[in-house]
mmCIF file of C-alpha atoms in Angstrom:
data_model
loop_
_atom_site.group_PDB
_atom_site.id
_atom_site.type_symbol
_atom_site.label_atom_id
_atom_site.label_comp_id
_atom_site.label_asym_id
_atom_site.label_seq_id
_atom_site.Cartn_x
_atom_site.Cartn_y
_atom_site.Cartn_z
ATOM 1 C CA MET A 1 -79.052 179.742 -52.670
ATOM 2 C CA SER A 2 -76.329 178.982 -55.192
ATOM 3 C CA THR A 3 -73.300 176.980 -54.080
ATOM 4 C CA TYR A 4 -71.044 178.390 -56.802
ATOM 5 C CA SER A 5 -68.067 180.597 -55.926
ATOM 6 C CA ARG A 6 -64.953 182.260 -57.337
ATOM 7 C CA GLN A 7 -63.076 179.023 -56.688
ATOM 8 C CA SER A 8 -65.841 176.959 -58.286
ATOM 9 C CA PRO A 9 -67.981 179.035 -60.657
ATOM 10 C CA SER A 10 -70.805 177.528 -62.659
ATOM 11 C CA PRO A 11 -70.059 175.935 -66.032
ATOM 12 C CA ARG A 12 -72.253 178.663 -67.495
ATOM 13 C CA TYR A 13 -69.956 181.355 -66.046
ATOM 14 C CA THR A 14 -66.892 179.744 -67.596
ATOM 15 C CA SER A 15 -68.657 179.421 -70.945
ATOM 16 C CA LEU A 16 -69.815 183.047 -70.932
ATOM 17 C CA VAL A 17 -66.372 184.428 -70.081
ATOM 18 C CA SER A 18 -65.010 182.465 -73.030
ATOM 19 C CA MET A 19 -67.662 183.902 -75.358
ATOM 20 C CA TYR A 20 -67.128 187.464 -74.128
ATOM 21 C CA ARG A 21 -63.388 186.991 -74.615
ATOM 22 C CA GLU A 22 -64.082 185.912 -78.192
ATOM 23 C CA MET A 23 -66.207 189.021 -78.757
ATOM 24 C CA HIS A 24 -63.478 191.298 -77.415
ATOM 25 C CA PHE A 25 -61.111 189.763 -79.948
ATOM 26 C CA GLU A 26 -63.424 189.296 -82.940
ATOM 27 C CA GLY A 27 -66.276 191.778 -82.389
ATOM 28 C CA GLU A 28 -70.041 191.177 -82.497
ATOM 29 C CA LYS A 29 -70.685 189.256 -85.717
ATOM 30 C CA PHE A 30 -74.494 189.567 -85.851
ATOM 31 C CA LEU A 31 -74.499 193.376 -85.890
ATOM 32 C CA GLY A 32 -71.097 193.702 -87.554
ATOM 33 C CA ILE A 33 -69.572 195.611 -84.627
ATOM 34 C CA PRO A 34 -65.745 195.624 -84.857
ATOM 35 C CA PRO A 35 -63.644 194.452 -81.897
ATOM 36 C CA GLU A 36 -62.569 197.944 -80.841
ATOM 37 C CA LYS A 37 -66.220 198.965 -80.449
ATOM 38 C CA THR A 38 -67.341 195.800 -78.673
ATOM 39 C CA PHE A 39 -67.573 196.364 -74.918
ATOM 40 C CA PRO A 40 -65.244 199.406 -74.962
ATOM 41 C CA GLY A 41 -66.521 200.758 -71.633
ATOM 42 C CA GLN A 42 -68.881 203.406 -72.993
ATOM 43 C CA SER A 43 -71.592 202.735 -70.403
ATOM 44 C CA LEU A 44 -69.641 204.464 -67.628
ATOM 45 C CA PRO A 45 -69.606 208.213 -68.515
ATOM 46 C CA PRO A 46 -73.328 208.842 -67.737
ATOM 47 C CA HIS A 47 -72.611 207.658 -64.183
ATOM 48 C CA ALA A 48 -69.480 209.744 -63.633
ATOM 49 C CA GLY A 49 -71.312 212.515 -61.775
ATOM 50 C CA ARG A 50 -72.989 210.205 -59.266
ATOM 51 C CA ILE A 51 -69.754 208.358 -58.678
ATOM 52 C CA LYS A 52 -67.947 211.658 -58.097
ATOM 53 C CA GLN A 53 -70.490 212.518 -55.404
ATOM 54 C CA LEU A 54 -69.731 209.244 -53.616
ATOM 55 C CA ILE A 55 -65.988 209.799 -53.991
ATOM 56 C CA ASP A 56 -66.286 213.225 -52.380
ATOM 57 C CA ARG A 57 -68.708 212.063 -49.699
ATOM 58 C CA TYR A 58 -66.450 209.248 -48.507
ATOM 59 C CA GLY A 59 -63.062 210.747 -49.347
ATOM 60 C CA ALA A 60 -62.142 207.928 -51.713
ATOM 61 C CA ARG A 61 -58.703 207.928 -53.315
ATOM 62 C CA THR A 62 -58.647 204.507 -54.995
ATOM 63 C CA LEU A 63 -61.305 202.883 -57.176
ATOM 64 C CA LEU A 64 -61.714 199.477 -58.769
ATOM 65 C CA ASP A 65 -63.783 199.205 -61.945
ATOM 66 C CA TYR A 66 -65.099 195.637 -61.834
ATOM 67 C CA GLY A 67 -66.009 194.617 -65.383
ATOM 68 C CA CYS A 68 -64.381 197.565 -67.123
ATOM 69 C CA GLY A 69 -64.471 196.229 -70.684
ATOM 70 C CA LYS A 70 -61.637 197.594 -72.792
ATOM 71 C CA GLY A 71 -61.227 200.596 -70.480
ATOM 72 C CA ALA A 72 -61.748 203.251 -73.162
ATOM 73 C CA GLN A 73 -63.755 205.266 -70.647
ATOM 74 C CA TYR A 74 -60.513 206.161 -68.887
ATOM 75 C CA GLN A 75 -58.667 207.420 -71.934
ATOM 76 C CA PRO A 76 -58.204 211.205 -72.353
ATOM 77 C CA MET A 77 -61.508 212.952 -73.063
ATOM 78 C CA GLN A 78 -62.959 216.348 -72.252
ATOM 79 C CA VAL A 79 -65.112 216.279 -69.127
ATOM 80 C CA ASN A 80 -67.210 219.406 -68.598
ATOM 81 C CA VAL A 81 -68.585 220.037 -65.115
ATOM 82 C CA ASN A 82 -71.622 222.167 -64.290
ATOM 83 C CA ASP A 83 -69.504 224.715 -62.417
ATOM 84 C CA GLY A 84 -67.504 225.443 -65.578
ATOM 85 C CA ARG A 85 -64.446 223.351 -64.810
ATOM 86 C CA VAL A 86 -62.997 221.188 -67.559
ATOM 87 C CA PHE A 87 -61.009 217.999 -66.978
ATOM 88 C CA ASN A 88 -58.948 215.945 -69.401
ATOM 89 C CA SER A 89 -60.222 212.542 -68.290
ATOM 90 C CA ILE A 90 -62.664 210.870 -65.927
ATOM 91 C CA PRO A 91 -59.906 209.822 -63.471
ATOM 92 C CA GLU A 92 -58.725 213.442 -63.364
ATOM 93 C CA PHE A 93 -62.300 214.583 -62.702
ATOM 94 C CA TRP A 94 -62.659 212.018 -59.934
ATOM 95 C CA GLY A 95 -59.216 212.626 -58.442
ATOM 96 C CA VAL A 96 -58.582 208.933 -57.817
ATOM 97 C CA ALA A 97 -56.195 206.157 -58.814
ATOM 98 C CA MET A 98 -57.948 203.548 -60.947
ATOM 99 C CA THR A 99 -57.555 199.772 -61.090
ATOM 100 C CA LEU A 100 -59.303 197.959 -63.935
ATOM 101 C CA TYR A 101 -60.593 194.392 -63.985
ATOM 102 C CA ASP A 102 -62.487 192.431 -66.607
ATOM 103 C CA PRO A 103 -62.225 188.631 -66.722
ATOM 104 C CA ALA A 104 -62.980 188.544 -70.467
ATOM 105 C CA TYR A 105 -60.453 191.160 -71.626
ATOM 106 C CA THR A 106 -56.923 189.824 -71.366
ATOM 107 C CA PRO A 107 -55.100 193.106 -70.541
ATOM 108 C CA PHE A 108 -57.289 193.521 -67.429
ATOM 109 C CA SER A 109 -58.100 189.891 -66.623
ATOM 110 C CA THR A 110 -55.802 189.482 -63.619
ATOM 111 C CA LEU A 111 -57.911 189.207 -60.494
ATOM 112 C CA PRO A 112 -57.324 192.291 -58.295
ATOM 113 C CA GLN A 113 -55.520 191.984 -54.989
ATOM 114 C CA GLY A 114 -56.268 193.850 -51.777
ATOM 115 C CA THR A 115 -59.053 196.366 -51.318
ATOM 116 C CA TYR A 116 -60.052 199.747 -52.735
ATOM 117 C CA ASP A 117 -61.897 202.717 -51.299
ATOM 118 C CA GLY A 118 -64.704 202.281 -53.806
ATOM 119 C CA VAL A 119 -65.784 199.654 -56.314
ATOM 120 C CA ILE A 120 -67.877 200.512 -59.363
ATOM 121 C CA SER A 121 -69.523 198.154 -61.835
ATOM 122 C CA THR A 122 -71.618 199.433 -64.742
ATOM 123 C CA ASP A 123 -73.306 197.298 -67.400
ATOM 124 C CA VAL A 124 -71.774 194.124 -65.966
ATOM 125 C CA LEU A 125 -74.031 192.083 -63.698
ATOM 126 C CA GLU A 126 -76.720 191.463 -66.316
ATOM 127 C CA HIS A 127 -74.004 189.722 -68.344
ATOM 128 C CA CYS A 128 -73.408 187.214 -65.534
ATOM 129 C CA PRO A 129 -75.258 183.908 -64.998
ATOM 130 C CA GLU A 130 -78.056 184.047 -62.445
ATOM 131 C CA ASP A 131 -76.495 181.166 -60.496
ATOM 132 C CA ASP A 132 -73.294 183.189 -60.018
ATOM 133 C CA VAL A 133 -74.800 186.571 -59.171
ATOM 134 C CA ASP A 134 -74.545 186.160 -55.398
ATOM 135 C CA TRP A 135 -70.859 185.303 -55.268
ATOM 136 C CA ILE A 136 -69.995 187.958 -57.849
ATOM 137 C CA VAL A 137 -71.832 190.688 -55.910
ATOM 138 C CA GLU A 138 -70.228 189.493 -52.674
ATOM 139 C CA GLU A 139 -66.824 189.609 -54.359
ATOM 140 C CA ILE A 140 -67.491 193.201 -55.435
ATOM 141 C CA PHE A 141 -68.341 194.137 -51.841
ATOM 142 C CA GLY A 142 -65.264 192.293 -50.601
ATOM 143 C CA TYR A 143 -63.011 194.606 -52.603
ATOM 144 C CA ALA A 144 -64.614 197.798 -51.223
ATOM 145 C CA LYS A 145 -63.693 199.691 -48.073
ATOM 146 C CA LEU A 146 -66.009 202.703 -48.358
ATOM 147 C CA PHE A 147 -68.736 202.186 -50.975
ATOM 148 C CA VAL A 148 -70.061 200.203 -53.941
ATOM 149 C CA TYR A 149 -71.766 201.710 -56.996
ATOM 150 C CA ALA A 150 -73.397 199.563 -59.662
ATOM 151 C CA ASN A 151 -75.637 199.936 -62.691
ATOM 152 C CA VAL A 152 -77.715 197.106 -64.166
ATOM 153 C CA ALA A 153 -79.902 196.896 -67.269
ATOM 154 C CA CYS A 154 -83.185 194.996 -66.909
ATOM 155 C CA TYR A 155 -83.939 194.496 -70.600
ATOM 156 C CA PRO A 156 -82.471 192.577 -73.555
ATOM 157 C CA ALA A 157 -79.290 193.856 -75.172
ATOM 158 C CA SER A 158 -78.893 194.649 -78.840
ATOM 159 C CA LYS A 159 -75.720 192.541 -78.943
ATOM 160 C CA ARG A 160 -75.759 188.780 -79.206
ATOM 161 C CA LEU A 161 -73.234 186.234 -78.044
ATOM 162 C CA PRO A 162 -71.334 184.131 -80.587
ATOM 163 C CA ASN A 163 -73.853 181.300 -80.068
ATOM 164 C CA GLY A 164 -76.772 183.630 -80.866
ATOM 165 C CA GLU A 165 -78.000 184.189 -77.306
ATOM 166 C CA ASN A 166 -78.784 187.668 -76.062
ATOM 167 C CA ALA A 167 -75.768 189.290 -74.395
ATOM 168 C CA HIS A 168 -77.853 190.185 -71.332
ATOM 169 C CA THR A 169 -78.000 186.719 -69.871
ATOM 170 C CA THR A 170 -79.745 187.591 -66.596
ATOM 171 C CA ILE A 171 -82.732 189.894 -67.084
ATOM 172 C CA LYS A 172 -84.357 190.434 -63.706
ATOM 173 C CA PRO A 173 -86.425 193.177 -62.017
ATOM 174 C CA LEU A 174 -85.019 195.733 -59.616
ATOM 175 C CA GLU A 175 -86.090 193.658 -56.604
ATOM 176 C CA PHE A 176 -83.849 190.746 -57.626
ATOM 177 C CA TRP A 177 -80.764 192.949 -57.792
ATOM 178 C CA GLN A 178 -81.664 194.889 -54.675
ATOM 179 C CA ASP A 179 -81.974 191.650 -52.690
ATOM 180 C CA ALA A 180 -78.528 190.543 -53.889
ATOM 181 C CA PHE A 181 -77.023 193.835 -52.738
ATOM 182 C CA VAL A 182 -78.749 193.714 -49.369
ATOM 183 C CA ARG A 183 -77.419 190.185 -48.792
ATOM 184 C CA ALA A 184 -73.881 191.123 -49.784
ATOM 185 C CA ALA A 185 -73.860 194.324 -47.749
ATOM 186 C CA GLY A 186 -75.076 192.396 -44.719
ATOM 187 C CA LYS A 187 -71.963 190.221 -44.940
ATOM 188 C CA HIS A 188 -69.701 193.265 -45.171
ATOM 189 C CA GLY A 189 -70.744 195.472 -42.276
ATOM 190 C CA ASN A 190 -73.668 197.008 -44.180
ATOM 191 C CA LEU A 191 -71.194 198.788 -46.456
ATOM 192 C CA PRO A 192 -72.743 201.804 -48.235
ATOM 193 C CA TRP A 193 -74.003 200.995 -51.724
ATOM 194 C CA MET A 194 -75.960 202.568 -54.563
ATOM 195 C CA LEU A 195 -77.637 200.599 -57.340
ATOM 196 C CA VAL A 196 -78.988 202.282 -60.482
ATOM 197 C CA VAL A 197 -81.329 200.118 -62.548
ATOM 198 C CA ASP A 198 -82.273 200.853 -66.157
ATOM 199 C CA GLU A 199 -85.642 199.563 -67.345
ATOM 200 C CA ARG A 200 -87.693 199.753 -70.521
ATOM 201 C CA ILE A 201 -91.466 199.983 -70.208
ATOM 202 C CA PRO A 202 -93.523 198.803 -73.230
ATOM 203 C CA GLN A 203 -95.885 201.420 -74.657
ATOM 204 C CA PRO A 204 -99.242 200.928 -76.457
ATOM 205 C CA ASP A 205 -97.718 202.056 -79.764
ATOM 206 C CA GLY A 206 -95.157 199.249 -79.648
ATOM 207 C CA GLN A 207 -92.326 201.530 -78.576
ATOM 208 C CA TRP A 208 -90.778 201.565 -75.134
ATOM 209 C CA LYS A 209 -90.105 204.178 -72.469
ATOM 210 C CA ALA A 210 -86.777 204.346 -70.670
ATOM 211 C CA LEU A 211 -86.995 204.365 -66.886
ATOM 212 C CA GLN A 212 -84.141 204.621 -64.404
ATOM 213 C CA ARG A 213 -84.567 203.859 -60.714
ATOM 214 C CA THR A 214 -82.062 204.102 -57.878
ATOM 215 C CA VAL A 215 -81.975 202.154 -54.642
ATOM 216 C CA SER A 216 -79.409 202.630 -51.905
ATOM 217 C CA ASN A 217 -78.673 202.161 -48.235
ATOM 218 C CA ILE A 218 -76.945 205.540 -48.080
ATOM 219 C CA PRO A 219 -78.749 208.171 -45.973
ATOM 220 C CA ALA A 220 -79.882 211.266 -47.871
#
């Protein structure tokens, strides 16, 4: 079990935050992605429906996005719902007050205070060092009063860090992430959580097949 913590993170964590901060400011140089399109927050919208279900189920009114990137996902955009309703933004669709946090993006880098009804974290944990995963997941649970929702990719990213490393620094199977969530939930009253894991399965023709699996402690 790692002995690292928020007060004393691993040297790797500190180094990665610095590199992600550089990418937010300068973009991804290997693929030529400009700063405004580097970690803008675009991974969230596909999860908006599931998160809305949790918001309604638990009556959440405040949400923390832990690892929000540049926060573009919360700017005005048309959100069409299956019942025909149209909203002008994801926060309007959700009906909640949002707080944004990302340690590598200066406008949102102030560590949140207090707690929130729900905490969401999409396309974040795979960017964290393996040695720091436990304290980061526990911190996420510590901010939540009603539920936690997270999404993790279990395959290499297309982006690379400034030093040439793959931007997904911790590529682990579903079981690794599930165990981390079970441990954290156990320290926080078995708080309800949902974890959506994206995988890529190699195919005989050299291509890959996308697979998404969900694990949760929330009763059906």
